Short mmCIF file of C-alpha atoms in Angstrom, two decimals:
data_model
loop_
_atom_site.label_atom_id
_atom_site.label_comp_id
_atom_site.label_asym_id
_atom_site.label_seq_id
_atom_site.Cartn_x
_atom_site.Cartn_y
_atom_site.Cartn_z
CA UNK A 1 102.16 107.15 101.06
CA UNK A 2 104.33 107.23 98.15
CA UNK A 3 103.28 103.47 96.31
CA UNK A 4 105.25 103.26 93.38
CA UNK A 5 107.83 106.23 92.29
CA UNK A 6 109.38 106.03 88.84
CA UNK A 7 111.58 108.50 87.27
CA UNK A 8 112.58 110.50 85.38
CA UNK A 9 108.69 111.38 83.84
CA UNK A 10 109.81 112.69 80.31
CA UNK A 11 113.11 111.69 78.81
CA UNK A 12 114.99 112.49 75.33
CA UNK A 13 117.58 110.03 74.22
CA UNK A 14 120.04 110.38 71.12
CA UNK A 15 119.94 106.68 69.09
CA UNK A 16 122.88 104.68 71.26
CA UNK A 17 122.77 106.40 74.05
CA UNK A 18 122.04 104.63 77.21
CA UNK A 19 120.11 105.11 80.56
CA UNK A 20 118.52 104.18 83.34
CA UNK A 21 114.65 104.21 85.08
CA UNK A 22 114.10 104.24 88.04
CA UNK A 23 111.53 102.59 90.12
CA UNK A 24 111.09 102.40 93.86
CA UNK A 25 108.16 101.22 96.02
CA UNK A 26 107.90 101.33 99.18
CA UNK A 27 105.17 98.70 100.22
CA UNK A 28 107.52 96.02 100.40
CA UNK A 29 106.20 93.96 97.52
CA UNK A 30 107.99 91.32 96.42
CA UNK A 31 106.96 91.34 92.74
CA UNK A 32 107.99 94.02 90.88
CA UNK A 33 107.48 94.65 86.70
CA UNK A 34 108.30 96.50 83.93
CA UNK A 35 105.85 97.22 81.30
CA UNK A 36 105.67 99.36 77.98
CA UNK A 37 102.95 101.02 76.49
CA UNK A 38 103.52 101.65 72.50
CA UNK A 39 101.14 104.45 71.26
CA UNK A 40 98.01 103.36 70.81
CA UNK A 41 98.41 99.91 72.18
CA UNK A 42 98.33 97.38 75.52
CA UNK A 43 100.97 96.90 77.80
CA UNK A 44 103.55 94.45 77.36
CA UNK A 45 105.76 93.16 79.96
CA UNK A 46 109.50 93.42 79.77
CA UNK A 47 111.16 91.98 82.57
CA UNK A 48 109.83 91.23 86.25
CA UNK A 49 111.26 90.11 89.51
CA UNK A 50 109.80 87.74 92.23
CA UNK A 51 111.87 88.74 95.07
CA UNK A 52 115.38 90.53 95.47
CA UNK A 53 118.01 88.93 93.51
CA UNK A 54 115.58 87.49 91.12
CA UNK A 55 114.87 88.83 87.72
CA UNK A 56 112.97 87.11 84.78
CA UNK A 57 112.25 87.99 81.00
CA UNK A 58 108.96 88.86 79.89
CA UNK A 59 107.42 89.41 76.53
CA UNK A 60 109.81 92.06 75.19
CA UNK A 61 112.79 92.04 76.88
CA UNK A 62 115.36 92.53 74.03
CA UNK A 63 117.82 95.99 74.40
CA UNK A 64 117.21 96.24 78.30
CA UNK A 65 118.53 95.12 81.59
CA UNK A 66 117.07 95.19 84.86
CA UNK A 67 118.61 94.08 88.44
CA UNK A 68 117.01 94.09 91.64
CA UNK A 69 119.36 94.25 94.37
CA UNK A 70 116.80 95.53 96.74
CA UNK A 71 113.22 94.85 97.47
CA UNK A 72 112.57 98.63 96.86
CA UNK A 73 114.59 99.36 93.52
CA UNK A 74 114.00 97.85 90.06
CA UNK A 75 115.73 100.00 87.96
CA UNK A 76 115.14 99.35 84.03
CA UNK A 77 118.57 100.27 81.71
CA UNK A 78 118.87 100.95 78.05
CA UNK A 79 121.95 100.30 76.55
CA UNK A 80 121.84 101.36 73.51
CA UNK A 81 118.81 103.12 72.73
CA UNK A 82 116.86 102.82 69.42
CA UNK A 83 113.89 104.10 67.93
CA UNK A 84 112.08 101.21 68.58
CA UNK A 85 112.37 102.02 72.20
CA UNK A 86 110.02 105.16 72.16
CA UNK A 87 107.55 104.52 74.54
CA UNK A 88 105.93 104.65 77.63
CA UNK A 89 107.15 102.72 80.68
CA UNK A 90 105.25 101.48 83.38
CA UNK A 91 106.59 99.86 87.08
CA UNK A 92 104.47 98.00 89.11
CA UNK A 93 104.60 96.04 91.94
CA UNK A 94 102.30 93.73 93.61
CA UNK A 95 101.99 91.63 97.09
CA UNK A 96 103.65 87.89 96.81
CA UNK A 97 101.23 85.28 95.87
CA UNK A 98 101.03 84.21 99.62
CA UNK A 99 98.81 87.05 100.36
CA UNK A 100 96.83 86.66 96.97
CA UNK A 101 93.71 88.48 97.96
CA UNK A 102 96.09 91.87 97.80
CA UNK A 103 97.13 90.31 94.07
CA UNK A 104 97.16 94.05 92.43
CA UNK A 105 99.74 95.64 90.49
CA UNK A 106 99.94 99.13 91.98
CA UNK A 107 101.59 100.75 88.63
CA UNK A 108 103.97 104.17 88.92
CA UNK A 109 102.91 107.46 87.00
CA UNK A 110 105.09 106.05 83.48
CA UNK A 111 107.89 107.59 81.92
CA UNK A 112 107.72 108.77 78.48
CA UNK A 113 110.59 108.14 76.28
CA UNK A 114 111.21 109.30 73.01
CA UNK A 115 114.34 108.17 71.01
CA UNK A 116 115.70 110.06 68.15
CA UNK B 1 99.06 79.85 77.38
CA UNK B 2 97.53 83.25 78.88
CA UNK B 3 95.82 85.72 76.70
CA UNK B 4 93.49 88.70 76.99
CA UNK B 5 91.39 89.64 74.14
CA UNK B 6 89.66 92.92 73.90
CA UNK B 7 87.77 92.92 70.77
CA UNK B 8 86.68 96.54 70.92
CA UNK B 9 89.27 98.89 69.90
CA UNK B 10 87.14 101.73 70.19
CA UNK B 11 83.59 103.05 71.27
CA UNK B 12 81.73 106.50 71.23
CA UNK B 13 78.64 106.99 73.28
CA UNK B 14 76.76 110.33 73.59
CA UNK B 15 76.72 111.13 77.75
CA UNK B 16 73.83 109.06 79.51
CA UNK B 17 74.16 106.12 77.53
CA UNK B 18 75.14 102.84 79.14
CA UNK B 19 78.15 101.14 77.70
CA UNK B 20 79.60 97.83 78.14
CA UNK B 21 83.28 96.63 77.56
CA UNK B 22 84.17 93.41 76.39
CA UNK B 23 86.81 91.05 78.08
CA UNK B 24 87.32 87.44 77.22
CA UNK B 25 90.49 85.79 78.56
CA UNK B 26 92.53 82.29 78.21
CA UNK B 27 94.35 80.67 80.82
CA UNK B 28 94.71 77.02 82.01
CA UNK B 29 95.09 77.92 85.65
CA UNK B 30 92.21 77.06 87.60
CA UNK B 31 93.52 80.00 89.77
CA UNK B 32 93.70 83.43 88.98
CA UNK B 33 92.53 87.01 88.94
CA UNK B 34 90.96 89.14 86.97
CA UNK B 35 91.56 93.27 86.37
CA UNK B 36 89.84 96.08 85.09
CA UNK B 37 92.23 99.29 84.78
CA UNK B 38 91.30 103.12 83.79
CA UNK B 39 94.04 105.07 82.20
CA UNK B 40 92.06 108.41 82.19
CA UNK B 41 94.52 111.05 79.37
CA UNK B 42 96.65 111.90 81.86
CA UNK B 43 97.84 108.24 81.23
CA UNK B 44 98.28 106.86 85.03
CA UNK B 45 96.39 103.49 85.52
CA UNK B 46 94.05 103.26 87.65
CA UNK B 47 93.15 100.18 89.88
CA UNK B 48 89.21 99.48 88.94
CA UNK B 49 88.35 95.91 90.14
CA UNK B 50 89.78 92.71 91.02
CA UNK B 51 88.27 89.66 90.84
CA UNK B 52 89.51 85.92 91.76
CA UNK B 53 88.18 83.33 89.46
CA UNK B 54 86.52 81.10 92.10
CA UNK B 55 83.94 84.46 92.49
CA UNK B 56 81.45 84.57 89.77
CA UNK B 57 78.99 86.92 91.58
CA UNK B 58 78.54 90.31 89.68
CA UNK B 59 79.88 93.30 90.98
CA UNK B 60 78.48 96.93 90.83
CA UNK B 61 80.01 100.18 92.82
CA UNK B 62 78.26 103.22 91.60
CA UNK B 63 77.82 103.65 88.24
CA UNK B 64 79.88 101.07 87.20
CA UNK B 65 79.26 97.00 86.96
CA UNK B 66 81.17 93.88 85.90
CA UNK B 67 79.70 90.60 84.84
CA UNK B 68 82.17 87.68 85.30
CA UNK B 69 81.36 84.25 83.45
CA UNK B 70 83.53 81.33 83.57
CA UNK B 71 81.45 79.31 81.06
CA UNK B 72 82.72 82.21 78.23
CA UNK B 73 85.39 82.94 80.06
CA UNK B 74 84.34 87.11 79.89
CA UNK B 75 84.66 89.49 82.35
CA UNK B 76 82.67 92.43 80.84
CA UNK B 77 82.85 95.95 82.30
CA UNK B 78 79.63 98.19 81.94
CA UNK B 79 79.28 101.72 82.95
CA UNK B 80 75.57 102.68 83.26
CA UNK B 81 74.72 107.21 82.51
CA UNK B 82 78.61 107.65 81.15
CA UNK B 83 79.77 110.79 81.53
CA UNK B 84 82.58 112.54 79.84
CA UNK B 85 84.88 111.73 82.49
CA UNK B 86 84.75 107.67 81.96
CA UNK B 87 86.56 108.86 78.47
CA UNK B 88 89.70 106.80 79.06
CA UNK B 89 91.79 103.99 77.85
CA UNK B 90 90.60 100.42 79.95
CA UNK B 91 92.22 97.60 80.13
CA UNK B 92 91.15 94.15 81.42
CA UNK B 93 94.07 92.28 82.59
CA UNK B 94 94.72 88.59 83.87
CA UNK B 95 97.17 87.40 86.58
CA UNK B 96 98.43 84.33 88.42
CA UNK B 97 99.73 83.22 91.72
CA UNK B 98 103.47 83.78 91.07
CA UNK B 99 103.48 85.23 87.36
CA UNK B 100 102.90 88.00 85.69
CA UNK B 101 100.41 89.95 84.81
CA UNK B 102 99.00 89.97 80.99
CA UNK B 103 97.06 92.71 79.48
CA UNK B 104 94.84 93.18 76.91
CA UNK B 105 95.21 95.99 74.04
CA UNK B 106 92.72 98.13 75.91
CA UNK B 107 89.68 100.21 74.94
CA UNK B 108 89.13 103.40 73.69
CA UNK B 109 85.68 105.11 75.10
CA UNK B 110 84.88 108.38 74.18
CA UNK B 111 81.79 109.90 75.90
CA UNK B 112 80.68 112.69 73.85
CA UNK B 113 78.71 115.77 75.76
#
């Protein structure tokens, strides 16, 4: 029962590099979200997606990308990293609102990125 | 617009004590849901409670209680003997039918031995 699988955990970038997290569920949500978590501080949303094909900006969404081709993958990319991009960066995913009594965002382990 | 206000940025209790966590939210929805989340140092988040908002009725599992009022629009989280291992980031969180979920800056507890 694997949930929610992001990766890579810990990850060093060089200012302008790019990359990519990965996310994967495999409870065939249809909501899926990226959040990050800024030391010391909540979690704010970057970009989420209702459904396959469908991708929305959140709070933060400024220096990333995200498609969702699949109802499994919602990869997250950087392209062009910055400082202001160290963080920590949470997937979730959650049920569709149709079955809102299961309305919980089931949240991957993070993946701690430091950019220098 | 939605918003989740944790006033308490941090607390430290000596083990035993009771300890409550304050949560008060905004939202226009009639509809939604309320979370409590734990993330312990390890830093996963864990999945405490959910609540919808047309269930006021308290809720306690174990040592741990939550006290939902519409009229203040609070959702307060109290853990009763705290023990070292309840040391751990929480966050109360608010979500809709269809949207996403907002969370508030979180809590520090500390439990001391």
């Amino acid at each position: 029962n694997a949930g929610v699988t992001q990766t890579p955990k810990f990850r060093i970038l060089k200012i302008g590099q790019s990359m990519t997290l990965q996310c994967a569920q495999d409870m065939n949500h249809n909501y899926m979200y990226w959040y990050r978590q800024d030391p010391g501080m909540g979690l704010k949303l970057i970009y989420y997606s209702v459904g396959a094909g469908i991708t929305d900006k959140g709070e933060v969404p400024n220096g990333y990308n995200v498609s969702r081709s699949t109802t499994e993958d919602f990869p997250l990319r950087l392209e062009l990293a910055a400082p202001s991009q160290t963080s920590v960066y949470f997937c979730a995913s959650s049920y569709s609102p149709a079955l809102a009594e299961n309305t919980e965002a089931f949240f991957g382990q993070g993946t701690r990125l430091t950019v220098v | 617009a939605q918003k989740v206000t944790q006033a308490q940025t941090e607390i430290s209790v000596v083990e035993k004590e009771d300890v409550t966590l304050d949560c008060v939210y905004e939202t226009r929805d009639t509809t939604y849901y309320l979370f409590w989340y734990k993330q312990p140092p390890s830093g996963e988040l864990v999945f405490l409670i959910r609540r919808n908002s047309f269930d006021e009725q308290n809720e306690i599992s174990g040592r741990y209680s939550w006290n939902f009022q519409k009229s203040t629009s609070s959702f307060n989280f109290t853990i009763t003997a705290s023990q070292v291992v309840d040391s751990a980031v929480y966050f109360c969180a608010l979500g809709h039918y269809g949207q996403n979920f907002v969370f508030g800056p979180g809590t520090r507890l500390s439990v001391l031995p």
